Tab-separated table of C-alpha atoms in Angstrom:
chain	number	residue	atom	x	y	z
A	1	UNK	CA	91.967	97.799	116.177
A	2	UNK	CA	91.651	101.298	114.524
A	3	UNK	CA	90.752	100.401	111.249
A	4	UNK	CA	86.842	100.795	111.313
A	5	UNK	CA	87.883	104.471	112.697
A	6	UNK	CA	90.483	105.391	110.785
A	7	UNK	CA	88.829	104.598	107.296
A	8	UNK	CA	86.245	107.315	107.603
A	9	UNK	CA	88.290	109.254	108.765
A	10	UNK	CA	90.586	109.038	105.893
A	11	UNK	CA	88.209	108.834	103.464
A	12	UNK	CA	87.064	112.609	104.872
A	13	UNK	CA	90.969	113.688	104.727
A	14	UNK	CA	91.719	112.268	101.284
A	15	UNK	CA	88.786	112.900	99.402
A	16	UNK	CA	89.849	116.485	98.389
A	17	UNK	CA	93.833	115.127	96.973
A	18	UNK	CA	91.409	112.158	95.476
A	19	UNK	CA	89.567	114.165	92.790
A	20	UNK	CA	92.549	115.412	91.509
A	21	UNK	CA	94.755	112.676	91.530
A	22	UNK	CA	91.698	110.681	89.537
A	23	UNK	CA	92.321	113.086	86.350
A	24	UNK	CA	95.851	112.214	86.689
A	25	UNK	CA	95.737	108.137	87.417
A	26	UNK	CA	94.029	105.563	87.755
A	27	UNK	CA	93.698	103.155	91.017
A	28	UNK	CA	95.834	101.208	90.016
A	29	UNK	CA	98.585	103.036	88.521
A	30	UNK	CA	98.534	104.786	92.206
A	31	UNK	CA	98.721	101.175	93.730
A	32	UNK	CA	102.269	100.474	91.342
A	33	UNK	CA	103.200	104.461	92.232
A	34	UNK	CA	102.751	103.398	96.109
A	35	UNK	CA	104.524	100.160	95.843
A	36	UNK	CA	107.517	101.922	94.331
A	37	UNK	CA	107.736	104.333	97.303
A	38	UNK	CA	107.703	101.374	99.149
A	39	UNK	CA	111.148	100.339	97.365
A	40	UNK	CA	112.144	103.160	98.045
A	41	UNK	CA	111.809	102.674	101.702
A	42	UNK	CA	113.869	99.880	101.402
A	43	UNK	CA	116.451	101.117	98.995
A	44	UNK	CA	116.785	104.171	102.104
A	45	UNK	CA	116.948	101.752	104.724
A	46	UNK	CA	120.093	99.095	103.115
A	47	UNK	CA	121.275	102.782	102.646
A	48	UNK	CA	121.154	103.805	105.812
A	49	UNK	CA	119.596	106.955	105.479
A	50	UNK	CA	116.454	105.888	107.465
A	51	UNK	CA	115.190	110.231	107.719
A	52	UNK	CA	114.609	109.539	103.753
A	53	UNK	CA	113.282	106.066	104.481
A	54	UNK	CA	110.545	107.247	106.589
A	55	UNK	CA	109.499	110.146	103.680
A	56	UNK	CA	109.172	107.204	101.623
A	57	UNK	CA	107.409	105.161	103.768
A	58	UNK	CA	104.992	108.062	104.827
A	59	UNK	CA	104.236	108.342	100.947
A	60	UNK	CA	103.972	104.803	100.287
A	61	UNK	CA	101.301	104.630	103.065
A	62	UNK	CA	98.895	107.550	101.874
A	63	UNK	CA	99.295	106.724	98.640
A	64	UNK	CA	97.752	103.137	99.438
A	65	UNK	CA	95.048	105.376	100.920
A	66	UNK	CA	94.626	107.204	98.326
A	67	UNK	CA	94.336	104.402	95.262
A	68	UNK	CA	90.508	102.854	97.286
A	69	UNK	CA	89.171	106.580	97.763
A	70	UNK	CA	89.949	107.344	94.047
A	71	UNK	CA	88.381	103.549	92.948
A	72	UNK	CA	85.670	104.664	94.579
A	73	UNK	CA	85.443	108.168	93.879
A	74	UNK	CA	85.697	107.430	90.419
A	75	UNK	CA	83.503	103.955	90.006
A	76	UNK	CA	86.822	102.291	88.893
A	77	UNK	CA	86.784	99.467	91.764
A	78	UNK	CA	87.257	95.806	90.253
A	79	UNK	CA	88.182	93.209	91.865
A	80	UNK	CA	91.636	92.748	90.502
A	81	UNK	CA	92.403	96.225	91.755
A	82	UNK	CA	91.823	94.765	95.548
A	83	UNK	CA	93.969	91.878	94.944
A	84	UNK	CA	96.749	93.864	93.523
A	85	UNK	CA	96.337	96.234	95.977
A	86	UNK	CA	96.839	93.603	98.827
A	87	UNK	CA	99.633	91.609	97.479
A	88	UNK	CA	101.568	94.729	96.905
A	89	UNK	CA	100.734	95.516	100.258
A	90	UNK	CA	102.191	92.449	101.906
A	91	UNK	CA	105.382	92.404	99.681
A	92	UNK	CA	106.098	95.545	101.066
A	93	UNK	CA	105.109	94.751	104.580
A	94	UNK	CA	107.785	91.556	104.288
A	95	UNK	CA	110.578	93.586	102.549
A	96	UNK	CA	110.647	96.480	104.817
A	97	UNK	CA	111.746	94.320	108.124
A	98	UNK	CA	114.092	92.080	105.916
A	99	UNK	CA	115.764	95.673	104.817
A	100	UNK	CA	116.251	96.821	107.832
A	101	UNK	CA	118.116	93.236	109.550
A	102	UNK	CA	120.172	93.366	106.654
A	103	UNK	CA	121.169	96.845	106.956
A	104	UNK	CA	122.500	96.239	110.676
A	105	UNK	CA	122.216	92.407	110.787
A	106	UNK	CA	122.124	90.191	114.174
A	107	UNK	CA	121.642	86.709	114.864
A	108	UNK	CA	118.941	87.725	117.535
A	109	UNK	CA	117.550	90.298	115.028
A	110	UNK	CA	117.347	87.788	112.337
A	111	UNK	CA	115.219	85.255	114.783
A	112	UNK	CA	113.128	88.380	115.870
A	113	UNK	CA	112.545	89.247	111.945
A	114	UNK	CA	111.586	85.134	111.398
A	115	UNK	CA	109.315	85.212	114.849
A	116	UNK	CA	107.232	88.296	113.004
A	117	UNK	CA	107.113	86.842	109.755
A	118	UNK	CA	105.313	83.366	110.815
A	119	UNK	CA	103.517	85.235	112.958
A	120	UNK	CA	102.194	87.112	109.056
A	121	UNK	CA	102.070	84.084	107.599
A	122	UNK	CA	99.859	82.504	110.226
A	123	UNK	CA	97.436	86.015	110.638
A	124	UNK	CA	97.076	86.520	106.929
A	125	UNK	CA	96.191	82.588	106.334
A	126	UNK	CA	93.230	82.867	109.138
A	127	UNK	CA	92.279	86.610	107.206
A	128	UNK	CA	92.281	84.949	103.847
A	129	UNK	CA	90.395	82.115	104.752
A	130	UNK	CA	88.010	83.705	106.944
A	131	UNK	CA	87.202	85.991	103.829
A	132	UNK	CA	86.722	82.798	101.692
A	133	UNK	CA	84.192	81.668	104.195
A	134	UNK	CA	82.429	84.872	104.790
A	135	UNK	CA	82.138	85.159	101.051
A	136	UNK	CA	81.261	81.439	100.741
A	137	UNK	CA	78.112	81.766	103.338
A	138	UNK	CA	77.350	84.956	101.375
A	139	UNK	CA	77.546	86.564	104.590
A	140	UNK	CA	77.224	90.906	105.221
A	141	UNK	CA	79.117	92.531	108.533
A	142	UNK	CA	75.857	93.947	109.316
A	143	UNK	CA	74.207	90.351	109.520
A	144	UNK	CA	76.697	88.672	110.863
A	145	UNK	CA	79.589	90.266	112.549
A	146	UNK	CA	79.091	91.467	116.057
A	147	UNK	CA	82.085	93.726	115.848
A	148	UNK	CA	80.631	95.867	112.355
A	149	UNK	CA	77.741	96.991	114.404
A	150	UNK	CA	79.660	99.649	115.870
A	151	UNK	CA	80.071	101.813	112.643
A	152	UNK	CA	76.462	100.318	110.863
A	153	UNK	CA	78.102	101.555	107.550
A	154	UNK	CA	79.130	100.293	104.274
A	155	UNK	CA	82.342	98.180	104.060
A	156	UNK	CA	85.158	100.153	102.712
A	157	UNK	CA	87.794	97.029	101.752
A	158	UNK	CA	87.728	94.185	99.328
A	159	UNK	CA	87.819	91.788	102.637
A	160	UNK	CA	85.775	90.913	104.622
A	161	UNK	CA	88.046	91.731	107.585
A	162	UNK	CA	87.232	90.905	111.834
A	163	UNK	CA	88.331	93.459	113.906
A	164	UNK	CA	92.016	92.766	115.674
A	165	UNK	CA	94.681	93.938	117.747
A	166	UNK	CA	96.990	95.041	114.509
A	167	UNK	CA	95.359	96.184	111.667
A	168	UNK	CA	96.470	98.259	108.608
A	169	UNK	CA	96.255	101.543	111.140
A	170	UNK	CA	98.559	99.653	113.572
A	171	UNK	CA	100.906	98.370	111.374
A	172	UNK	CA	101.572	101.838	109.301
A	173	UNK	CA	102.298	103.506	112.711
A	174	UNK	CA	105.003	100.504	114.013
A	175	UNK	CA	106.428	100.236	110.790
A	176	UNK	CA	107.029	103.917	110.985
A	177	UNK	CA	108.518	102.996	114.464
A	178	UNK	CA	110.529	99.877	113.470
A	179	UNK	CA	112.147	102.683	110.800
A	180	UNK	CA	112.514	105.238	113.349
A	181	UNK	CA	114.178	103.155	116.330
A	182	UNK	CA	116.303	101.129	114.163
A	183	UNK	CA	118.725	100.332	117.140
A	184	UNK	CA	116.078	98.480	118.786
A	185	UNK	CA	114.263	95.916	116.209
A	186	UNK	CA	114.267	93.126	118.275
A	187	UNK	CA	112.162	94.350	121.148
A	188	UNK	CA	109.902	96.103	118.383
A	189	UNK	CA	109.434	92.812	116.250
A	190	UNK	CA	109.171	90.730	119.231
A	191	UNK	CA	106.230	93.020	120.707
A	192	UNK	CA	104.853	92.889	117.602
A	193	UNK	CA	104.374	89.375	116.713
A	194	UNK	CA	102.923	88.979	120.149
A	195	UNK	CA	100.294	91.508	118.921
A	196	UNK	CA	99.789	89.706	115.569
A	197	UNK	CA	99.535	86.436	117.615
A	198	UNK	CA	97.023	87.443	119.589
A	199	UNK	CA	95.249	89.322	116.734
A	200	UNK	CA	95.328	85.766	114.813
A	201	UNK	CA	93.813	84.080	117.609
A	202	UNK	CA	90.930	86.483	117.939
A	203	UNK	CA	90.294	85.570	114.312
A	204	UNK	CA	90.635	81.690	115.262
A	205	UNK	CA	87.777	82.787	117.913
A	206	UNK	CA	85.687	84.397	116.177
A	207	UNK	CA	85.472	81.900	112.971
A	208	UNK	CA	84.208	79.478	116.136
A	209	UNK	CA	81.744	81.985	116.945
A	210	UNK	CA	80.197	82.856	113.643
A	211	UNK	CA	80.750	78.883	112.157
């Protein structure tokens, strides 16, 4: 919902940590730097220690900033880099909740972790496809999508990607939540997968809109 904000404005915050961090790696070593953190996260959480957890979180998400702006910054995008960039992005996004069940485990925490996770399954399907077709039609968000005509600028991810309810802005926020109010996961995954629901049905819509 706050993505087509929230890129410019990281862009602007991470631009300055970008040009050094380019002498040092390169996207993708950031990406495999970020993804570790994101063990880490995990490692904190099955550990209990969930202060630490949400450090390593924190990190994991800026540094999965940082690996686009320094792409970009340095004409080092490829196409591989967005995939692995993505995948290690939803491997994280699918061990963090399982961590944190395990680490206080409940039979109606367990159903609330499996509720979220098809609710993934089914929003990242309709994103993947949708960016198939988009790609397919060899269609732009400034011909074609409605919703892109708010910002009129240059696409800043390797997706095509419809506005929703939960985005990558949302999700790094609850996720910080989920880690923070450990005691109440089921309400938080619950609420969630309504939100990703309803986010994959707005894709559903507009798919039927634009084809």
């Amino acid at each position: 919902m706050f993505d087509h904000f929230f890129r410019h404005v990281k862009e602007y915050f991470l631009h300055p940590f970008a040009n050094f961090l380019g002498k040092l790696f390169t996207p993708n070593q950031i990406t495999t730097i970020s993804f570790f953190f994101g063990i880490l996260t995990c490692r904190s959480v099955l550990q209990h220690d969930y202060q630490t957890a949400l450090i390593h979180w924190t990190v994991n998400r800026v540094l999965d900033g940082m690996d686009g702006v320094v792409a970009r910054l340095t004409n080092q995008q490829t196409e591989f880099g967005g995939f692995y960039d993505i995948v290690t992005d939803f491997i994280v996004y699918s061990i963090v909740p399982i961590a944190l069940v395990k680490a206080e485990p409940s039979e109606d925490a367990w159903f609330a972790l499996a509720t979220m996770l098809a609710s993934f399954f089914v929003n990242g399907s309709s994103l993947f496809l949708i960016a198939g077709m988009v790609e397919k039609r060899n269609l732009t968000s400034h011909k074609k999508d409605d919703d892109a005509k708010d910002t009129g600028r240059k696409e800043l991810t390797s997706l095509h990607m419809p506005r929703g309810i939960v985005e990558g802005t949302e999700t790094m926020f609850v996720y910080g939540f989920f880690i923070y109010c450990h005691d109440d996961l089921v309400t938080w995954f619950i609420g969630f997968s309504v939100a990703v629901w309803i986010t994959a049905f707005l894709r559903f819509f507009w798919v039927w809109r634009h084809f």
